[in-house]
Short mmCIF file of C-alpha atoms and ligand atoms in Angstrom, two decimals:
data_model
loop_
_atom_site.label_atom_id
_atom_site.label_comp_id
_atom_site.label_asym_id
_atom_site.label_seq_id
_atom_site.Cartn_x
_atom_site.Cartn_y
_atom_site.Cartn_z
CA ASP A 4 -84.95 -77.10 -201.58
CA ASN A 5 -87.59 -74.36 -201.60
CA ARG A 6 -87.63 -73.60 -205.32
CA TYR A 7 -90.89 -73.09 -207.24
CA PHE A 8 -89.77 -75.63 -209.82
CA LYS A 9 -87.16 -78.33 -210.18
CA ASP A 10 -85.99 -78.24 -213.79
CA THR A 11 -82.52 -79.64 -214.41
CA TRP A 12 -81.53 -76.63 -216.50
CA GLU A 13 -82.45 -72.98 -216.08
CA GLY A 14 -81.53 -70.20 -218.45
CA LEU A 15 -82.36 -67.02 -220.29
CA PRO A 16 -81.67 -65.99 -223.90
CA THR A 17 -78.17 -64.47 -224.01
CA ASP A 18 -79.44 -60.96 -224.80
CA GLY A 19 -82.83 -61.37 -223.09
CA TYR A 20 -86.32 -62.10 -224.43
CA THR A 21 -86.79 -58.66 -226.02
CA ALA A 22 -83.79 -59.07 -228.33
CA TRP A 23 -84.85 -62.64 -229.10
CA MET A 24 -88.33 -61.48 -230.08
CA GLU A 25 -87.00 -58.52 -232.10
CA ARG A 26 -84.77 -60.84 -234.13
CA MET A 27 -87.62 -63.28 -234.73
CA ILE A 28 -89.88 -60.60 -236.22
CA ASP A 29 -87.11 -58.90 -238.20
CA ASP A 30 -88.43 -60.01 -241.59
CA PRO A 31 -90.12 -57.86 -244.25
CA ARG A 32 -92.98 -60.39 -244.40
CA ILE A 33 -93.85 -59.83 -240.74
CA HIS A 34 -95.86 -56.77 -239.74
CA VAL A 35 -96.53 -55.88 -236.12
CA THR A 36 -99.32 -53.57 -234.97
CA LEU A 37 -99.27 -52.64 -231.29
CA LYS A 38 -102.11 -51.39 -229.09
CA ALA A 39 -104.72 -53.01 -231.33
CA ASP A 40 -107.49 -54.80 -229.42
CA PHE A 41 -108.87 -57.74 -231.41
CA PHE A 42 -112.37 -56.85 -230.19
CA ASP A 43 -112.11 -53.14 -231.06
CA ALA A 44 -114.03 -52.71 -234.31
CA SER A 45 -112.40 -49.30 -234.90
CA GLN A 46 -109.03 -50.88 -235.76
CA PRO A 47 -108.65 -52.83 -239.02
CA PHE A 48 -107.45 -56.17 -237.61
CA ASN A 49 -110.56 -56.74 -235.54
CA ARG A 50 -112.42 -59.98 -235.10
CA LYS A 51 -115.30 -59.25 -237.50
CA ALA A 52 -113.06 -57.86 -240.26
CA LEU A 53 -110.71 -60.85 -240.14
CA ALA A 54 -113.60 -63.33 -240.13
CA ALA A 55 -115.14 -61.55 -243.13
CA ALA A 56 -111.79 -61.71 -244.94
CA GLY A 57 -111.54 -65.47 -244.25
CA VAL A 58 -108.08 -65.07 -242.70
CA PRO A 59 -106.74 -67.69 -240.24
CA VAL A 60 -106.26 -66.16 -236.78
CA VAL A 61 -104.08 -67.27 -233.86
CA TYR A 62 -105.88 -65.91 -230.82
CA THR A 63 -103.77 -65.63 -227.65
CA GLY A 64 -106.25 -63.70 -225.49
CA PRO A 65 -108.53 -65.17 -222.80
CA VAL A 66 -110.73 -67.91 -224.25
CA ASP A 67 -113.78 -66.85 -222.16
CA ARG A 68 -113.44 -63.26 -223.44
CA TYR A 69 -113.52 -64.56 -227.05
CA PHE A 70 -116.94 -66.08 -226.39
CA ASP A 71 -118.14 -63.00 -224.49
CA TYR A 72 -118.08 -64.92 -221.18
CA SER A 73 -121.22 -66.70 -222.41
CA LEU A 74 -120.61 -69.77 -220.20
CA GLY A 75 -119.19 -67.82 -217.23
CA GLU A 76 -115.75 -66.53 -216.25
CA LEU A 77 -112.64 -68.62 -215.79
CA LYS A 78 -110.84 -67.75 -212.54
CA TRP A 79 -107.29 -66.41 -212.38
CA ARG A 80 -104.83 -65.03 -209.90
CA THR A 81 -102.96 -61.85 -210.72
CA VAL A 82 -99.91 -60.15 -209.26
CA ASP A 83 -99.36 -56.54 -208.22
CA PHE A 84 -95.73 -55.47 -208.49
CA ARG A 85 -94.02 -53.00 -206.15
CA GLU A 86 -90.65 -51.66 -207.19
CA VAL A 87 -88.10 -51.04 -204.44
CA ARG A 88 -84.72 -49.43 -205.06
CA TYR A 89 -81.92 -50.08 -202.60
CA ASP A 90 -78.74 -48.06 -202.18
CA GLU A 91 -76.68 -51.22 -202.02
CA GLY A 92 -74.95 -53.40 -204.58
CA ASP A 93 -76.77 -56.67 -203.92
CA HIS A 94 -79.85 -57.03 -201.70
CA PHE A 95 -80.74 -60.75 -201.85
CA GLY A 96 -77.66 -62.30 -203.42
CA CYS A 97 -79.85 -64.16 -205.95
CA PRO A 98 -82.28 -63.26 -208.77
CA VAL A 99 -85.40 -64.80 -207.17
CA MET A 100 -86.28 -65.02 -203.48
CA ASN A 101 -89.50 -66.83 -202.44
CA PHE A 102 -91.39 -65.91 -199.26
CA SER A 103 -93.81 -68.30 -197.59
CA ASP A 104 -93.94 -66.62 -194.16
CA ALA A 105 -97.45 -65.46 -193.19
CA ASP A 106 -96.11 -62.09 -192.01
CA VAL A 107 -94.56 -61.21 -195.40
CA PRO A 108 -97.28 -59.80 -197.69
CA TYR A 109 -95.50 -60.70 -200.93
CA THR A 110 -94.79 -64.19 -202.24
CA ARG A 111 -91.69 -63.50 -204.28
CA ALA A 112 -89.08 -60.82 -204.94
CA ILE A 113 -87.06 -60.45 -208.13
CA GLU A 114 -83.66 -58.74 -208.08
CA PHE A 115 -83.04 -58.23 -211.77
CA LYS A 116 -79.31 -57.56 -211.84
CA ASN A 117 -78.64 -60.99 -210.36
CA PHE A 118 -80.05 -62.71 -213.45
CA ASN A 119 -76.94 -61.47 -215.25
CA PRO A 120 -73.83 -61.78 -213.07
CA GLU A 121 -71.80 -61.85 -216.31
CA ARG A 122 -72.77 -58.17 -216.78
CA ARG A 123 -71.32 -57.05 -213.43
CA ASP A 124 -68.90 -54.64 -215.14
CA SER A 125 -71.74 -52.61 -216.65
CA GLN A 126 -73.96 -52.68 -213.52
CA ASN A 127 -74.06 -49.97 -210.88
CA PRO A 128 -72.13 -51.46 -207.91
CA ASP A 129 -73.95 -49.25 -205.36
CA LYS A 130 -77.60 -49.69 -206.37
CA THR A 131 -80.09 -52.46 -207.05
CA VAL A 132 -83.75 -52.73 -208.13
CA VAL A 133 -86.15 -55.29 -206.63
CA TRP A 134 -89.75 -56.06 -207.61
CA GLU A 135 -91.97 -57.53 -204.90
CA GLU A 136 -94.91 -59.66 -206.12
CA TYR A 137 -98.23 -59.39 -204.28
CA SER A 138 -100.60 -62.18 -205.33
CA ARG A 139 -104.40 -61.77 -205.34
CA PHE A 140 -107.57 -62.90 -207.12
CA ALA A 141 -107.91 -61.34 -210.58
CA GLU A 142 -110.96 -59.32 -211.46
CA ARG A 143 -112.10 -58.37 -214.93
CA GLY A 144 -109.68 -55.73 -216.22
CA ASP A 145 -106.73 -57.17 -214.27
CA GLU A 146 -103.95 -58.97 -216.13
CA PRO A 147 -104.74 -62.69 -215.65
CA TYR A 148 -101.51 -64.50 -214.71
CA TYR A 149 -102.06 -67.88 -213.08
CA PRO A 150 -105.09 -70.14 -213.75
CA ILE A 151 -106.71 -71.07 -210.43
CA ASN A 152 -107.62 -74.36 -212.04
CA THR A 153 -110.16 -75.84 -209.63
CA GLU A 154 -112.27 -78.77 -210.84
CA ALA A 155 -115.06 -76.29 -211.63
CA ASP A 156 -112.64 -74.15 -213.70
CA ARG A 157 -111.42 -77.19 -215.62
CA ALA A 158 -115.00 -78.27 -216.34
CA LEU A 159 -115.83 -74.76 -217.55
CA TYR A 160 -112.72 -74.62 -219.71
CA ALA A 161 -113.65 -77.99 -221.26
CA ARG A 162 -116.93 -76.43 -222.40
CA TYR A 163 -115.13 -73.39 -223.86
CA GLU A 164 -112.70 -75.78 -225.55
CA GLU A 165 -115.64 -77.40 -227.36
CA LEU A 166 -116.77 -73.96 -228.59
CA ALA A 167 -113.19 -73.19 -229.64
CA LYS A 168 -112.93 -76.39 -231.69
CA ALA A 169 -116.00 -75.31 -233.64
CA GLU A 170 -114.30 -72.06 -234.78
CA PRO A 171 -112.97 -73.08 -238.19
CA LEU A 172 -110.35 -70.37 -238.78
CA THR A 173 -109.22 -69.56 -235.23
CA VAL A 174 -106.40 -71.34 -233.42
CA PHE A 175 -106.49 -70.72 -229.67
CA GLY A 176 -102.95 -70.49 -228.35
CA GLY A 177 -100.86 -69.69 -225.31
CA ARG A 178 -101.67 -69.53 -221.63
CA LEU A 179 -104.81 -67.39 -221.98
CA GLY A 180 -106.25 -69.11 -225.03
CA THR A 181 -105.90 -72.57 -223.48
CA TYR A 182 -106.31 -71.69 -219.75
CA LYS A 183 -103.02 -73.30 -218.74
CA TYR A 184 -99.92 -72.19 -216.90
CA TYR A 185 -96.86 -72.53 -219.12
CA ASP A 186 -93.23 -71.77 -218.49
CA MET A 187 -91.39 -70.23 -221.44
CA HIS A 188 -89.98 -73.48 -222.78
CA GLN A 189 -93.46 -75.03 -222.67
CA VAL A 190 -95.18 -72.11 -224.36
CA ILE A 191 -92.54 -72.07 -227.13
CA ASP A 192 -93.01 -75.82 -227.59
CA THR A 193 -96.81 -75.53 -227.78
CA ALA A 194 -96.53 -72.61 -230.24
CA LEU A 195 -94.31 -74.64 -232.59
CA THR A 196 -96.62 -77.66 -232.32
CA ALA A 197 -99.73 -75.52 -232.87
CA TYR A 198 -98.12 -74.05 -235.97
CA GLU A 199 -97.34 -77.47 -237.43
CA GLU A 200 -100.60 -79.16 -236.51
CA GLN A 201 -103.15 -76.35 -236.73
CA VAL A 202 -101.90 -73.18 -238.46
CA GLU A 203 -100.00 -74.62 -241.42
CA PRO A 204 -102.97 -76.76 -242.59
CA LEU A 205 -105.15 -73.63 -242.53
CA LEU A 206 -102.62 -71.70 -244.62
CA LYS A 207 -102.54 -74.49 -247.21
CA LYS A 208 -106.31 -74.46 -247.70
C1 LIG B 305 -95.54 -63.17 -213.06
C2 LIG B 305 -95.06 -64.24 -214.02
C3 LIG B 305 -93.79 -64.77 -213.88
C4 LIG B 305 -93.33 -65.75 -214.77
N1 LIG B 305 -92.08 -66.24 -214.61
C5 LIG B 305 -91.61 -67.17 -215.46
C6 LIG B 305 -90.30 -67.71 -215.31
O1 LIG B 305 -89.56 -67.35 -214.39
N2 LIG B 305 -89.88 -68.64 -216.20
C7 LIG B 305 -90.66 -69.05 -217.23
O2 LIG B 305 -90.22 -69.89 -218.03
N3 LIG B 305 -91.92 -68.56 -217.40
C8 LIG B 305 -92.41 -67.64 -216.54
N4 LIG B 305 -93.68 -67.15 -216.69
C9 LIG B 305 -94.53 -67.70 -217.75
C10 LIG B 305 -94.33 -67.05 -219.11
O3 LIG B 305 -94.15 -65.66 -218.94
C11 LIG B 305 -95.60 -67.32 -219.92
O4 LIG B 305 -95.82 -68.70 -220.02
C12 LIG B 305 -95.52 -66.79 -221.34
O5 LIG B 305 -95.23 -65.42 -221.39
C13 LIG B 305 -96.86 -67.04 -222.00
O6 LIG B 305 -96.81 -66.67 -223.34
P1 LIG B 305 -98.17 -66.54 -224.15
O7 LIG B 305 -97.78 -66.18 -225.54
O8 LIG B 305 -99.02 -67.73 -223.92
O9 LIG B 305 -98.96 -65.36 -223.43
P2 LIG B 305 -98.62 -63.81 -223.33
O10 LIG B 305 -97.14 -63.59 -223.27
O11 LIG B 305 -99.49 -63.30 -222.24
O12 LIG B 305 -99.11 -63.26 -224.74
C14 LIG B 305 -100.49 -63.10 -225.03
C15 LIG B 305 -100.57 -61.94 -226.00
O13 LIG B 305 -101.92 -61.82 -226.46
C16 LIG B 305 -102.21 -60.44 -226.50
N5 LIG B 305 -103.66 -60.24 -226.39
C17 LIG B 305 -104.50 -60.70 -225.43
N6 LIG B 305 -105.76 -60.27 -225.65
C18 LIG B 305 -105.70 -59.52 -226.79
C19 LIG B 305 -106.67 -58.79 -227.53
N7 LIG B 305 -107.96 -58.73 -227.17
N8 LIG B 305 -106.26 -58.11 -228.64
C20 LIG B 305 -104.96 -58.14 -229.04
N9 LIG B 305 -103.99 -58.82 -228.37
C21 LIG B 305 -104.37 -59.49 -227.26
C22 LIG B 305 -101.50 -59.85 -225.29
O14 LIG B 305 -101.33 -58.46 -225.44
C23 LIG B 305 -100.18 -60.61 -225.34
O15 LIG B 305 -99.23 -59.96 -226.14
C24 LIG B 305 -94.17 -66.20 -215.81
C25 LIG B 305 -95.45 -65.67 -215.95
C26 LIG B 305 -95.90 -64.72 -215.05
C27 LIG B 305 -97.29 -64.18 -215.21
#
């Protein structure tokens, strides 16, 4: 058994995560602004403006970035993706193939159509798309994906966590805000718990 994880059940939302998210935010009380950096003072929902307005904030960006890397940088691995298109119906015969051989430069390949065998009728029977994942150390500006999580990283995060606790109106959430790797079911669980235990009390104040 060479899987990355050993959960009893594996699944995806019936129509995918995008449709799931679109339905969740389909409410006139929810407004979404894209391409707005929390630290960019030229857009209205920036850090200083929200603090001045006394509005509770759920911050899901990197916790060290929030504190301007004042204690040092937390270490991450990132992934470069390379898309390969094959003129064949099914390249791997499965949605995820892991590679641990030293002579293969990527660690994993994703063949998207195989996540949805129930959609075979609407898929092109002669073509398939694969994304190869090349893992490397993340530098500033890269998308941080996996916490490296050495003892030194954990000690550094513990110090950032103390700073985070002292921020009265900011809830630090998600993988970047708490320097943890989460699978989807875990990140959904922590979001619901954070809402009940941290966000709702702030809204009632
Ligand atoms: C390569 C990869 C493969 C994965 N595969 C699986 C899998 O097979 N199964 C599974 O269950 N999970 C998988 N996961 C994990 C899952 O994708 C994550 O746990 C989940 O997406 C984390 O959600 P999040 O809300 O914590 O973070 P994110 O989804 O990263 O959301 C953080 C949000 O904060 C925003 N943000 C950050 N900084 C700022 C800023 N300064 N201003 C404004 N907005 C900002 C970002 O734009 C982003 O929208 C995978 C993760 C990776 C990286």
